Short mmCIF file of C-alpha atoms and ligand atoms in Angstrom, two decimals:
data_model
loop_
_atom_site.label_atom_id
_atom_site.label_comp_id
_atom_site.label_asym_id
_atom_site.label_seq_id
_atom_site.Cartn_x
_atom_site.Cartn_y
_atom_site.Cartn_z
CA MET A 1 79.77 106.50 -23.46
CA LYS A 2 81.86 105.91 -20.44
CA ARG A 3 80.84 107.29 -17.12
CA ILE A 4 82.09 106.78 -13.62
CA SER A 5 78.97 106.83 -11.49
CA SER A 6 78.59 108.97 -8.42
CA LEU A 7 78.20 105.72 -6.53
CA PHE A 8 81.75 104.98 -7.60
CA PHE A 9 83.03 108.19 -6.02
CA ALA A 10 81.08 107.47 -2.87
CA SER A 11 82.66 104.05 -2.73
CA LEU A 12 86.21 105.38 -2.98
CA VAL A 13 86.18 105.89 0.75
CA ALA A 14 85.20 102.29 1.38
CA VAL A 15 87.97 101.06 -0.89
CA ALA A 16 90.55 103.24 0.79
CA SER A 17 89.65 101.73 4.13
CA VAL A 18 90.63 98.27 2.88
CA ALA A 19 93.87 99.44 1.28
CA GLY A 20 96.28 96.58 0.85
CA GLU A 21 93.42 94.28 0.00
CA VAL A 22 91.61 93.67 -3.24
CA ASN A 23 91.11 96.98 -5.05
CA TYR A 24 89.38 97.39 -8.41
CA GLU A 25 90.97 100.75 -9.06
CA VAL A 26 93.68 99.40 -11.28
CA ILE A 27 95.62 100.92 -14.17
CA PRO A 28 94.12 101.61 -16.63
CA LEU A 29 91.12 102.55 -14.52
CA PRO A 30 87.92 100.75 -15.60
CA CYS A 31 85.13 103.05 -16.89
CA ASN A 32 82.52 102.23 -14.31
CA ILE A 33 83.06 100.56 -10.92
CA GLN A 34 80.05 100.11 -8.67
CA LEU A 35 80.84 98.62 -5.30
CA SER A 36 78.07 97.21 -3.20
CA GLU A 37 77.24 99.67 -0.44
CA LYS A 38 76.82 96.92 2.12
CA GLY A 39 80.47 95.91 1.97
CA GLU A 40 79.89 92.18 1.44
CA VAL A 41 82.78 90.10 0.16
CA TYR A 42 83.13 86.91 -1.80
CA SER A 43 85.85 84.52 -0.65
CA LEU A 44 87.96 83.05 -3.39
CA SER A 45 89.67 79.99 -2.01
CA GLN A 46 92.46 77.61 -2.82
CA GLY A 47 91.35 75.07 -5.41
CA ALA A 48 88.66 77.35 -6.88
CA VAL A 49 87.07 76.32 -10.15
CA VAL A 50 87.33 78.53 -13.26
CA THR A 51 84.94 77.69 -16.09
CA TYR A 52 84.72 78.79 -19.69
CA ALA A 53 82.23 78.28 -22.49
CA SER A 54 82.55 74.62 -23.41
CA GLY A 55 84.20 73.88 -26.74
CA ASN A 56 85.69 77.37 -27.10
CA GLU A 57 89.46 76.91 -27.32
CA ARG A 58 90.25 80.64 -27.17
CA MET A 59 88.25 80.90 -23.95
CA ALA A 60 89.99 77.84 -22.59
CA SER A 61 93.30 79.58 -23.28
CA VAL A 62 92.08 82.76 -21.53
CA ALA A 63 90.95 80.67 -18.53
CA ARG A 64 94.34 78.97 -18.30
CA LEU A 65 96.09 82.35 -18.44
CA LEU A 66 93.89 83.60 -15.60
CA ALA A 67 94.77 80.55 -13.53
CA ASP A 68 98.45 81.24 -14.25
CA PHE A 69 98.16 84.90 -13.31
CA LEU A 70 96.47 84.10 -10.01
CA LYS A 71 98.70 81.21 -9.13
CA VAL A 72 100.76 82.55 -6.29
CA ASP A 73 99.85 80.34 -3.39
CA ALA A 74 96.59 79.09 -4.74
CA ASP A 75 95.95 76.61 -7.52
CA PHE A 76 92.90 76.95 -9.71
CA VAL A 77 91.08 74.24 -11.58
CA VAL A 78 90.13 75.14 -15.15
CA VAL A 79 87.22 73.22 -16.66
CA PRO A 80 84.64 73.64 -19.44
CA GLN A 81 81.32 74.95 -18.13
CA ALA A 82 79.37 71.85 -19.17
CA ASP A 83 81.56 69.66 -16.95
CA VAL A 84 80.82 71.55 -13.74
CA LYS A 85 78.08 70.21 -11.51
CA LYS A 86 78.12 72.46 -8.45
CA GLY A 87 78.95 75.89 -9.87
CA ALA A 88 82.22 77.71 -10.26
CA SER A 89 84.06 80.46 -8.42
CA ILE A 90 85.01 82.25 -11.62
CA GLN A 91 82.96 82.02 -14.80
CA LEU A 92 84.25 83.33 -18.12
CA ILE A 93 81.43 83.78 -20.59
CA LEU A 94 80.53 85.51 -23.84
CA GLY A 95 77.25 87.02 -24.94
CA LEU A 96 77.64 90.63 -23.77
CA LYS A 97 75.80 92.95 -26.17
CA GLN A 98 77.90 96.06 -26.81
CA GLU A 99 79.22 97.79 -29.90
CA ASN A 100 82.81 97.80 -28.65
CA GLN A 101 84.22 94.33 -29.31
CA GLU A 102 86.57 94.64 -26.32
CA ALA A 103 83.87 95.57 -23.81
CA TYR A 104 83.42 93.39 -20.77
CA THR A 105 81.66 93.28 -17.43
CA LEU A 106 83.07 91.90 -14.22
CA THR A 107 80.67 91.12 -11.40
CA VAL A 108 81.33 89.76 -7.95
CA ASP A 109 78.46 88.69 -5.73
CA LYS A 110 77.42 85.74 -3.63
CA ARG A 111 77.46 83.46 -6.67
CA GLY A 112 81.09 84.23 -7.33
CA ILE A 113 82.95 86.08 -10.07
CA VAL A 114 81.62 86.41 -13.61
CA ILE A 115 83.53 88.02 -16.45
CA GLN A 116 81.42 88.46 -19.57
CA GLY A 117 82.71 89.79 -22.87
CA VAL A 118 81.39 90.58 -26.31
CA THR A 119 84.38 88.58 -27.55
CA GLU A 120 87.15 86.47 -26.02
CA GLU A 121 89.30 89.60 -26.25
CA GLY A 122 86.92 91.44 -23.93
CA VAL A 123 87.03 88.56 -21.46
CA PHE A 124 90.83 88.72 -21.59
CA ARG A 125 90.76 92.46 -20.76
CA GLY A 126 88.47 91.54 -17.85
CA ILE A 127 90.76 88.87 -16.45
CA GLN A 128 93.60 91.40 -16.47
CA THR A 129 91.45 93.74 -14.38
CA LEU A 130 90.64 90.94 -11.93
CA ARG A 131 94.26 89.95 -11.70
CA LYS A 132 95.41 93.51 -11.01
CA ALA A 133 92.59 94.01 -8.49
CA ILE A 134 93.75 90.96 -6.55
CA GLY A 135 97.32 92.16 -7.02
CA THR A 136 99.73 90.45 -4.69
CA GLU A 137 97.17 89.38 -2.13
CA GLY A 138 97.22 85.69 -3.02
CA GLY A 139 97.19 83.35 -0.05
CA GLU A 140 94.76 80.60 0.91
CA GLN A 141 91.80 82.89 0.57
CA VAL A 142 91.12 86.26 -1.03
CA SER A 143 88.16 88.44 -0.09
CA LEU A 144 86.67 90.27 -3.04
CA PRO A 145 84.17 93.07 -2.34
CA TYR A 146 80.94 92.70 -4.31
CA VAL A 147 81.15 94.84 -7.42
CA THR A 148 79.80 95.50 -10.90
CA ILE A 149 82.35 96.77 -13.38
CA GLN A 150 81.58 97.85 -16.93
CA ASP A 151 84.56 98.60 -19.06
CA GLU A 152 85.76 99.20 -22.61
CA PRO A 153 88.78 100.92 -24.18
CA ARG A 154 88.56 104.35 -25.80
CA PHE A 155 90.90 103.69 -28.75
CA PRO A 156 91.17 100.55 -30.89
CA TYR A 157 94.96 100.95 -31.42
CA ARG A 158 96.89 100.95 -28.14
CA GLY A 159 100.51 100.53 -29.07
CA VAL A 160 104.04 100.33 -27.75
CA MET A 161 107.08 100.29 -30.03
CA LEU A 162 110.29 98.39 -29.34
CA ASP A 163 113.44 98.95 -31.39
CA VAL A 164 115.44 95.73 -31.56
CA ALA A 165 117.76 96.96 -34.30
CA ARG A 166 120.02 99.24 -32.24
CA HIS A 167 120.14 96.53 -29.60
CA TYR A 168 118.98 92.95 -29.88
CA PHE A 169 116.71 91.64 -27.13
CA PRO A 170 116.26 87.91 -26.49
CA VAL A 171 113.02 86.13 -27.40
CA ASP A 172 112.16 85.60 -23.74
CA PHE A 173 112.37 89.32 -23.14
CA ILE A 174 110.12 90.06 -26.13
CA LYS A 175 107.58 87.73 -24.52
CA GLN A 176 107.93 89.51 -21.19
CA TYR A 177 107.44 92.83 -22.99
CA ILE A 178 104.22 91.43 -24.51
CA ASP A 179 103.10 90.32 -21.03
CA VAL A 180 103.59 93.84 -19.70
CA LEU A 181 101.69 95.35 -22.63
CA ALA A 182 98.79 92.95 -22.10
CA LEU A 183 98.78 93.72 -18.38
CA HIS A 184 98.10 97.35 -19.31
CA GLY A 185 95.42 96.67 -21.92
CA CYS A 186 97.72 97.49 -24.85
CA ASN A 187 97.00 95.52 -28.00
CA GLN A 188 99.75 96.43 -30.50
CA LEU A 189 103.46 95.69 -30.31
CA HIS A 190 105.15 97.75 -33.02
CA TRP A 191 108.36 95.83 -33.64
CA HIS A 192 111.14 97.89 -35.27
CA LEU A 193 113.23 95.08 -36.77
CA THR A 194 115.81 96.70 -39.01
CA ASP A 195 118.01 99.77 -39.04
CA ASP A 196 121.46 101.10 -39.89
CA GLN A 197 122.93 99.31 -36.86
CA GLY A 198 121.52 95.85 -37.61
CA TRP A 199 119.07 93.80 -39.69
CA ARG A 200 117.30 91.40 -37.36
CA PHE A 201 114.65 89.61 -39.43
CA GLU A 202 115.56 86.37 -41.19
CA VAL A 203 114.67 86.40 -44.90
CA LYS A 204 114.93 82.83 -46.12
CA SER A 205 115.34 83.69 -49.80
CA MET A 206 118.27 85.98 -48.85
CA PRO A 207 120.09 84.07 -46.10
CA GLU A 208 123.06 86.46 -46.00
CA LEU A 209 120.82 89.39 -45.17
CA ALA A 210 120.26 88.58 -41.50
CA LYS A 211 123.43 86.54 -41.09
CA LYS A 212 125.74 89.39 -42.13
CA GLY A 213 123.41 92.38 -41.89
CA SER A 214 122.77 91.78 -38.19
CA VAL A 215 126.42 92.07 -37.19
CA ARG A 216 128.29 95.31 -36.52
CA LYS A 217 132.01 95.15 -35.90
CA GLN A 218 131.82 97.28 -32.79
CA THR A 219 129.68 99.89 -31.08
CA VAL A 220 130.50 103.46 -30.21
CA ILE A 221 130.66 104.22 -26.51
CA GLY A 222 128.28 106.91 -25.28
CA ARG A 223 126.97 109.57 -27.62
CA ASN A 224 129.19 109.18 -30.68
CA THR A 225 132.34 109.86 -28.65
CA GLY A 226 134.66 108.43 -31.29
CA ILE A 227 135.66 105.72 -28.80
CA TYR A 228 134.54 102.18 -29.60
CA ASP A 229 134.07 99.05 -27.48
CA GLY A 230 135.91 96.84 -29.99
CA ARG A 231 133.34 94.04 -29.58
CA GLU A 232 131.36 92.47 -32.38
CA TYR A 233 127.62 92.81 -31.78
CA GLY A 234 124.83 90.85 -33.46
CA GLY A 235 121.70 88.76 -33.18
CA TYR A 236 118.58 88.26 -35.25
CA TYR A 237 115.22 86.53 -35.06
CA THR A 238 114.63 83.45 -37.16
CA GLN A 239 111.25 83.19 -38.83
CA GLN A 240 110.45 80.35 -36.47
CA GLU A 241 111.14 82.63 -33.49
CA CYS A 242 109.03 85.40 -35.02
CA ARG A 243 106.13 82.99 -35.48
CA GLU A 244 106.50 81.85 -31.89
CA ILE A 245 106.36 85.48 -30.74
CA VAL A 246 103.33 86.24 -32.94
CA GLU A 247 101.53 83.24 -31.51
CA TYR A 248 102.51 84.13 -27.92
CA ALA A 249 101.23 87.66 -28.46
CA ALA A 250 98.00 86.51 -30.14
CA ARG A 251 97.14 84.38 -27.11
CA ARG A 252 97.40 87.60 -25.10
CA PHE A 253 95.39 89.57 -27.67
CA VAL A 254 98.38 91.61 -28.76
CA ASN A 255 98.98 92.08 -32.48
CA VAL A 256 102.58 92.38 -33.67
CA VAL A 257 103.08 95.13 -36.27
CA PRO A 258 106.45 94.50 -37.91
CA GLU A 259 108.48 97.38 -39.32
CA ILE A 260 111.14 97.15 -42.01
CA ASP A 261 112.27 100.77 -42.30
CA LEU A 262 112.73 102.01 -45.88
CA PRO A 263 114.29 103.60 -47.93
CA GLY A 264 116.60 105.03 -45.22
CA HIS A 265 117.91 103.32 -42.10
CA MET A 266 119.08 100.55 -44.44
CA LEU A 267 122.82 100.11 -43.82
CA GLY A 268 122.19 96.61 -42.45
CA ALA A 269 120.91 95.58 -45.88
CA LEU A 270 123.32 97.77 -47.89
CA HIS A 271 126.27 96.11 -46.18
CA VAL A 272 125.11 92.79 -47.68
CA TYR A 273 123.82 94.16 -51.02
CA PRO A 274 125.94 97.27 -51.79
CA GLU A 275 124.56 97.34 -55.35
CA LEU A 276 121.26 98.57 -53.87
CA GLY A 277 122.88 101.85 -52.77
CA CYS A 278 123.43 104.87 -55.03
CA THR A 279 127.23 104.82 -54.67
CA GLY A 280 127.67 101.05 -54.75
CA GLY A 281 129.38 101.05 -51.37
CA PRO A 282 131.09 99.39 -49.64
CA TYR A 283 128.89 100.00 -46.61
CA GLU A 284 129.31 98.83 -43.05
CA VAL A 285 126.68 98.00 -40.48
CA TRP A 286 126.87 101.24 -38.57
CA PRO A 287 128.78 101.26 -35.28
CA ILE A 288 127.51 104.78 -34.45
CA TRP A 289 124.14 106.45 -33.86
CA GLY A 290 122.40 108.96 -36.09
CA VAL A 291 120.91 109.19 -39.57
CA SER A 292 122.99 107.84 -42.44
CA ARG A 293 123.06 109.66 -45.79
CA ASP A 294 123.31 106.29 -47.52
CA VAL A 295 119.88 104.94 -48.36
CA LEU A 296 118.41 102.56 -50.94
CA CYS A 297 118.82 103.70 -54.55
CA ALA A 298 115.35 104.57 -55.83
CA GLY A 299 116.46 104.37 -59.46
CA ASN A 300 117.64 100.77 -59.34
CA PRO A 301 114.85 98.35 -60.33
CA LYS A 302 116.50 95.75 -58.08
CA THR A 303 115.60 97.88 -55.06
CA ILE A 304 111.85 97.40 -55.54
CA GLU A 305 112.43 93.72 -56.31
CA PHE A 306 114.45 93.37 -53.09
CA LEU A 307 111.82 95.14 -51.01
CA LYS A 308 108.98 93.06 -52.40
CA GLY A 309 110.92 89.88 -51.65
CA VAL A 310 111.49 91.01 -48.05
CA TYR A 311 107.90 92.11 -47.50
CA ASP A 312 106.55 88.89 -49.03
CA GLU A 313 108.29 86.92 -46.30
CA LEU A 314 107.43 89.50 -43.65
CA CYS A 315 103.73 89.18 -44.51
CA ASP A 316 104.03 85.43 -44.51
CA VAL A 317 105.36 85.43 -40.94
CA PHE A 318 103.29 88.31 -39.50
CA PRO A 319 99.51 88.08 -39.97
CA SER A 320 99.09 91.72 -38.87
CA LYS A 321 96.65 93.78 -40.94
CA PHE A 322 99.04 96.71 -40.50
CA ILE A 323 102.55 96.49 -41.93
CA HIS A 324 104.98 99.33 -41.13
CA ILE A 325 107.26 100.60 -43.90
CA GLY A 326 109.07 103.22 -41.79
CA GLY A 327 109.75 106.05 -44.22
CA ASP A 328 111.30 108.40 -41.64
CA GLU A 329 114.56 110.31 -41.78
CA SER A 330 115.66 109.38 -45.29
CA PRO A 331 118.09 112.02 -46.60
CA ARG A 332 117.83 112.62 -50.35
CA ASP A 333 121.39 113.91 -50.97
CA ARG A 334 122.55 110.69 -52.64
CA TRP A 335 119.51 110.63 -54.91
CA LYS A 336 120.33 114.15 -56.11
CA GLU A 337 123.75 112.98 -57.30
CA CYS A 338 122.81 109.52 -58.54
CA PRO A 339 122.38 109.06 -62.33
CA LYS A 340 120.00 106.13 -61.77
CA CYS A 341 117.77 108.07 -59.41
CA GLN A 342 117.75 111.12 -61.68
CA ALA A 343 116.90 108.93 -64.70
CA LYS A 344 114.03 107.38 -62.75
CA MET A 345 112.69 110.83 -61.90
CA LYS A 346 112.81 111.77 -65.58
CA GLU A 347 111.11 108.53 -66.62
CA LEU A 348 108.29 109.10 -64.13
CA GLY A 349 108.05 112.84 -64.79
CA LEU A 350 108.87 113.70 -61.17
CA THR A 351 110.08 117.14 -60.23
CA SER A 352 111.51 116.49 -56.75
CA GLU A 353 113.36 113.77 -54.86
CA ALA A 354 110.50 113.80 -52.32
CA GLU A 355 108.26 112.48 -55.09
CA LEU A 356 110.79 109.72 -55.68
CA GLN A 357 110.23 108.53 -52.12
CA THR A 358 106.49 108.67 -52.75
CA TYR A 359 107.03 106.47 -55.80
CA ILE A 360 108.62 103.80 -53.54
CA ASN A 361 105.86 104.19 -50.93
CA LYS A 362 103.21 103.71 -53.59
CA GLU A 363 104.92 100.60 -54.97
CA MET A 364 104.94 99.14 -51.46
CA ASP A 365 101.40 100.27 -50.77
CA SER A 366 99.97 98.47 -53.78
CA HIS A 367 102.12 95.41 -53.10
CA LEU A 368 100.78 95.22 -49.53
CA ALA A 369 97.22 96.05 -50.58
CA ALA A 370 97.27 93.12 -53.02
CA LYS A 371 97.91 90.91 -49.98
CA GLY A 372 95.05 92.50 -48.08
CA ARG A 373 97.41 94.43 -45.82
CA THR A 374 97.42 98.09 -44.84
CA LEU A 375 100.54 100.24 -44.96
CA ILE A 376 101.57 102.29 -41.93
CA GLY A 377 104.33 104.84 -42.26
CA TRP A 378 105.98 107.52 -40.12
CA ASP A 379 104.60 110.96 -40.88
CA GLU A 380 107.23 111.71 -43.56
CA THR A 381 105.28 109.31 -45.81
CA LEU A 382 102.46 111.84 -45.94
CA GLU A 383 104.66 114.41 -47.69
CA GLY A 384 104.23 113.16 -51.23
CA GLY A 385 100.66 111.92 -50.84
CA LEU A 386 99.53 108.48 -49.73
CA SER A 387 96.80 106.12 -50.82
CA GLU A 388 93.53 106.68 -49.02
CA ASN A 389 93.79 103.54 -46.98
CA ALA A 390 97.30 104.13 -45.56
CA VAL A 391 97.80 104.89 -41.87
CA VAL A 392 100.08 107.67 -40.64
CA MET A 393 102.13 107.47 -37.46
CA SER A 394 102.73 111.02 -36.29
CA TRP A 395 106.05 111.36 -34.45
CA ARG A 396 107.42 114.83 -35.34
CA GLY A 397 104.81 116.42 -33.12
CA ILE A 398 101.09 116.11 -33.78
CA LYS A 399 101.02 118.28 -36.91
CA GLY A 400 101.50 115.37 -39.30
CA GLY A 401 98.73 113.47 -37.57
CA ILE A 402 96.36 116.42 -37.73
CA GLU A 403 97.10 116.94 -41.41
CA ALA A 404 96.62 113.22 -42.08
CA ALA A 405 93.31 113.11 -40.18
CA ARG A 406 92.11 116.11 -42.20
CA GLN A 407 92.98 114.13 -45.34
CA HIS A 408 90.95 111.24 -43.87
CA HIS A 409 93.87 108.95 -43.20
CA ARG A 410 93.74 106.92 -40.04
CA VAL A 411 96.36 108.09 -37.54
CA VAL A 412 98.37 106.81 -34.62
CA MET A 413 99.65 109.66 -32.46
CA THR A 414 103.12 109.23 -31.00
CA PRO A 415 104.79 112.66 -30.79
CA THR A 416 108.32 112.96 -29.40
CA SER A 417 107.03 115.57 -26.95
CA HIS A 418 104.83 113.09 -25.02
CA CYS A 419 105.51 109.57 -26.27
CA TYR A 420 109.29 109.09 -26.63
CA ILE A 421 110.24 106.92 -23.70
CA ASP A 422 113.88 106.75 -24.77
CA TYR A 423 114.06 110.26 -23.24
CA TYR A 424 114.84 110.84 -19.55
CA GLN A 425 111.87 110.57 -17.22
CA LEU A 426 113.38 112.52 -14.32
CA LYS A 427 114.86 116.01 -14.39
CA GLU A 428 117.99 114.94 -12.60
CA GLN A 429 119.79 112.93 -15.27
CA ARG A 430 122.61 111.59 -13.16
CA ILE A 431 120.33 109.45 -11.00
CA GLN A 432 118.95 107.58 -14.03
CA PRO A 433 120.43 105.11 -16.45
CA MET A 434 121.57 106.71 -19.70
CA ALA A 435 118.89 107.98 -22.08
CA ILE A 436 119.06 109.70 -25.47
CA GLY A 437 118.42 113.10 -23.86
CA GLY A 438 115.27 115.21 -23.51
CA TYR A 439 112.74 114.99 -20.71
CA VAL A 440 109.44 113.12 -20.95
CA PRO A 441 108.23 112.58 -17.38
CA VAL A 442 105.25 110.41 -16.48
CA SER A 443 103.07 113.51 -16.05
CA LYS A 444 103.80 114.59 -19.62
CA VAL A 445 102.83 111.19 -21.03
CA TYR A 446 99.72 111.20 -18.84
CA GLY A 447 98.70 114.64 -20.07
CA PHE A 448 98.72 113.66 -23.72
CA GLU A 449 95.41 114.09 -25.56
CA PRO A 450 95.56 112.32 -28.95
CA THR A 451 92.64 114.25 -30.46
CA ALA A 452 93.75 117.74 -29.40
CA GLU A 453 93.09 120.44 -32.01
CA LEU A 454 90.77 118.20 -34.04
CA SER A 455 87.04 118.60 -34.65
CA THR A 456 84.79 115.72 -33.55
CA ASP A 457 84.57 114.59 -37.13
CA GLU A 458 88.35 114.69 -37.67
CA ALA A 459 88.98 112.99 -34.32
CA ARG A 460 87.31 109.85 -35.66
CA TYR A 461 90.45 109.23 -37.70
CA ILE A 462 92.64 108.95 -34.62
CA MET A 463 93.00 105.19 -34.14
CA GLY A 464 95.03 105.57 -31.00
CA ALA A 465 98.33 106.40 -29.38
CA GLN A 466 101.68 104.73 -28.84
CA VAL A 467 104.88 105.16 -26.86
CA ASN A 468 108.21 104.40 -28.55
CA LEU A 469 111.25 102.79 -27.01
CA TRP A 470 114.27 103.41 -29.24
CA THR A 471 117.29 101.57 -27.94
CA GLU A 472 120.50 103.34 -28.98
CA TYR A 473 121.27 103.74 -25.28
CA VAL A 474 119.24 100.83 -23.95
CA GLY A 475 121.13 97.57 -24.23
CA ALA A 476 119.68 95.36 -21.50
CA PRO A 477 116.19 94.07 -20.67
CA GLU A 478 116.16 95.64 -17.15
CA HIS A 479 117.08 99.00 -18.63
CA ALA A 480 114.25 98.67 -21.17
CA MET A 481 111.77 97.91 -18.39
CA TYR A 482 113.01 100.91 -16.41
CA MET A 483 112.36 103.16 -19.40
CA LEU A 484 108.92 101.60 -19.92
CA LEU A 485 107.56 101.59 -16.36
CA PRO A 486 105.69 103.54 -15.23
CA ARG A 487 105.37 105.60 -18.40
CA LEU A 488 103.46 102.64 -19.82
CA ASP A 489 100.97 103.05 -16.98
CA ALA A 490 100.48 106.65 -18.05
CA ILE A 491 100.00 105.95 -21.76
CA SER A 492 97.67 103.05 -20.95
CA GLU A 493 95.22 105.51 -19.35
CA VAL A 494 95.60 107.85 -22.36
CA GLN A 495 94.76 104.91 -24.61
CA TRP A 496 91.97 103.46 -22.46
CA MET A 497 90.18 106.34 -20.76
CA LEU A 498 88.26 109.38 -21.94
CA GLY A 499 90.33 112.51 -21.51
CA GLU A 500 87.90 114.14 -19.09
CA GLN A 501 88.04 111.11 -16.76
CA LYS A 502 91.79 111.18 -16.36
CA ASN A 503 93.20 112.63 -13.17
CA PHE A 504 96.95 112.61 -12.58
CA GLU A 505 96.74 112.82 -8.77
CA ALA A 506 94.33 109.87 -8.62
CA PHE A 507 96.55 107.99 -11.09
CA LYS A 508 99.56 108.49 -8.82
CA GLY A 509 97.48 107.05 -5.98
CA ARG A 510 96.85 103.88 -7.99
CA LEU A 511 100.47 103.44 -9.00
CA PRO A 512 101.91 101.89 -5.79
CA ARG A 513 99.69 98.82 -6.14
CA MET A 514 100.93 98.32 -9.69
CA GLN A 515 104.50 98.72 -8.46
CA THR A 516 103.90 95.99 -5.88
CA LEU A 517 102.86 93.75 -8.75
CA TYR A 518 105.99 94.73 -10.74
CA ARG A 519 108.18 93.74 -7.82
CA LYS A 520 106.43 90.40 -7.56
CA LEU A 521 106.84 89.83 -11.29
CA GLY A 522 110.48 90.95 -11.19
CA TYR A 523 109.96 93.98 -13.45
CA LYS A 524 112.37 96.84 -13.01
CA TYR A 525 110.70 100.26 -12.89
CA CYS A 526 111.50 103.87 -12.11
CA ASP A 527 110.17 104.47 -8.60
CA LYS A 528 110.07 108.26 -8.88
CA VAL A 529 107.24 110.01 -10.65
CA GLU A 530 107.53 113.53 -12.03
C1 ACM B 601 111.66 108.30 -35.58
O1 ACM B 601 111.75 108.57 -34.36
N1 ACM B 601 112.70 108.47 -36.38
C2 ACM B 601 110.41 107.81 -36.14
ZN1 ZN B 602 120.28 106.15 -56.69
#
């Protein structure tokens, strides 16, 4: 159980008096911070030595990342523990005994700084805390107050979604996005790779799919105004690039959950393979926003064959245990009129088109299960029943998530009401870049409780929470960062901290230090908080 000790509250005063210096009250706030009452400090100097458990390559990588993070004016020397004769300034070690695999301790005393984890992942969470505590101080020498920190995250799934289908974002930006997630203790990048407006994942056995499916002739201006920009728009990720991103993320202990949305949101693919649609097309990669009535034909055996081929390559590139099949917003009008779909329903003895979608979900579920993967779907996938193992992502409010938890499915909570960061974050719309509409301020995100309305037993099925960045109206990296920050700060405390320990006023007090770091790192953010 997490507890912030009374000593911690007593020490708040001491910390406030050295504002602008090292401060361990970072975002997300560690569970337990005990500052030494005597106010001693340890001086971390230029040329300091960082050691890691000898022979452990993952720890070596974590140590090098720490040296990179801290390298402002000071250079750090990274060496295996066994090679150090006189002791080190920062020691990264394993051997902590805790149930939570991401737990770590961070201690500063006269011997220096020690970060100890149950796993390398825990040590990585600890180096992020140290880095944020030092913030932008840098310089020849940094004075760190003596402290003992014990920390661990509340939820195992701490996600952020990025839609790269509506707008393509360069590989370097995806890496920066991963950096920002890792900075906030998030461990899942949900990567929405395909949609009506573009297919952005290379499938080697179907080379035309990404080549042609990624390109739309033009894009509507504003909110489906009927006026178009007249410019071709495209871009996709090669498998090599995806692997590079997966590897980059893994080094930062972020898992990439890829999503190929089915059976709707498929115009990118239908443009290339019109025979997979109920009407036979032709279809264009959509230049407008919204939900298309044209979806994959569920009665065509080639559809399942196509999907299995795509997912085979997807699983080959992405090692993620969780694979997202989408499943949201798939109108069934075409299926009602399609002889193939109706014949399939008859063959399977189905009485509704909803069950036809369940048939596809189940085909995908067993295909993924055979590869040792677990299906995640948006909450619509729950409608026709899901296999026991499948995970539900609740976006149309929390009702779907509650229902799923009661059916003993694992759940990720990401309701539009609290977690849609494509919505405006300030009341006054005209002072912000364009958003899809709505109003999800930082305070709303912060106030989200993922286990609300659930019994203790049911709450065990809530794996975590996620914010979603859809990009119909977000075309540039700086705009994406503006939408993300500081709502990411807010969700990171929802994901990391126990509900009763959260405090919005205290959170706002911690934010300026994070913003100083964002400025140093060149991250755009919204500087108003509502
Ligand atoms: C969704 O926002 N359509 C999952
Ligand atoms: Zn059909």
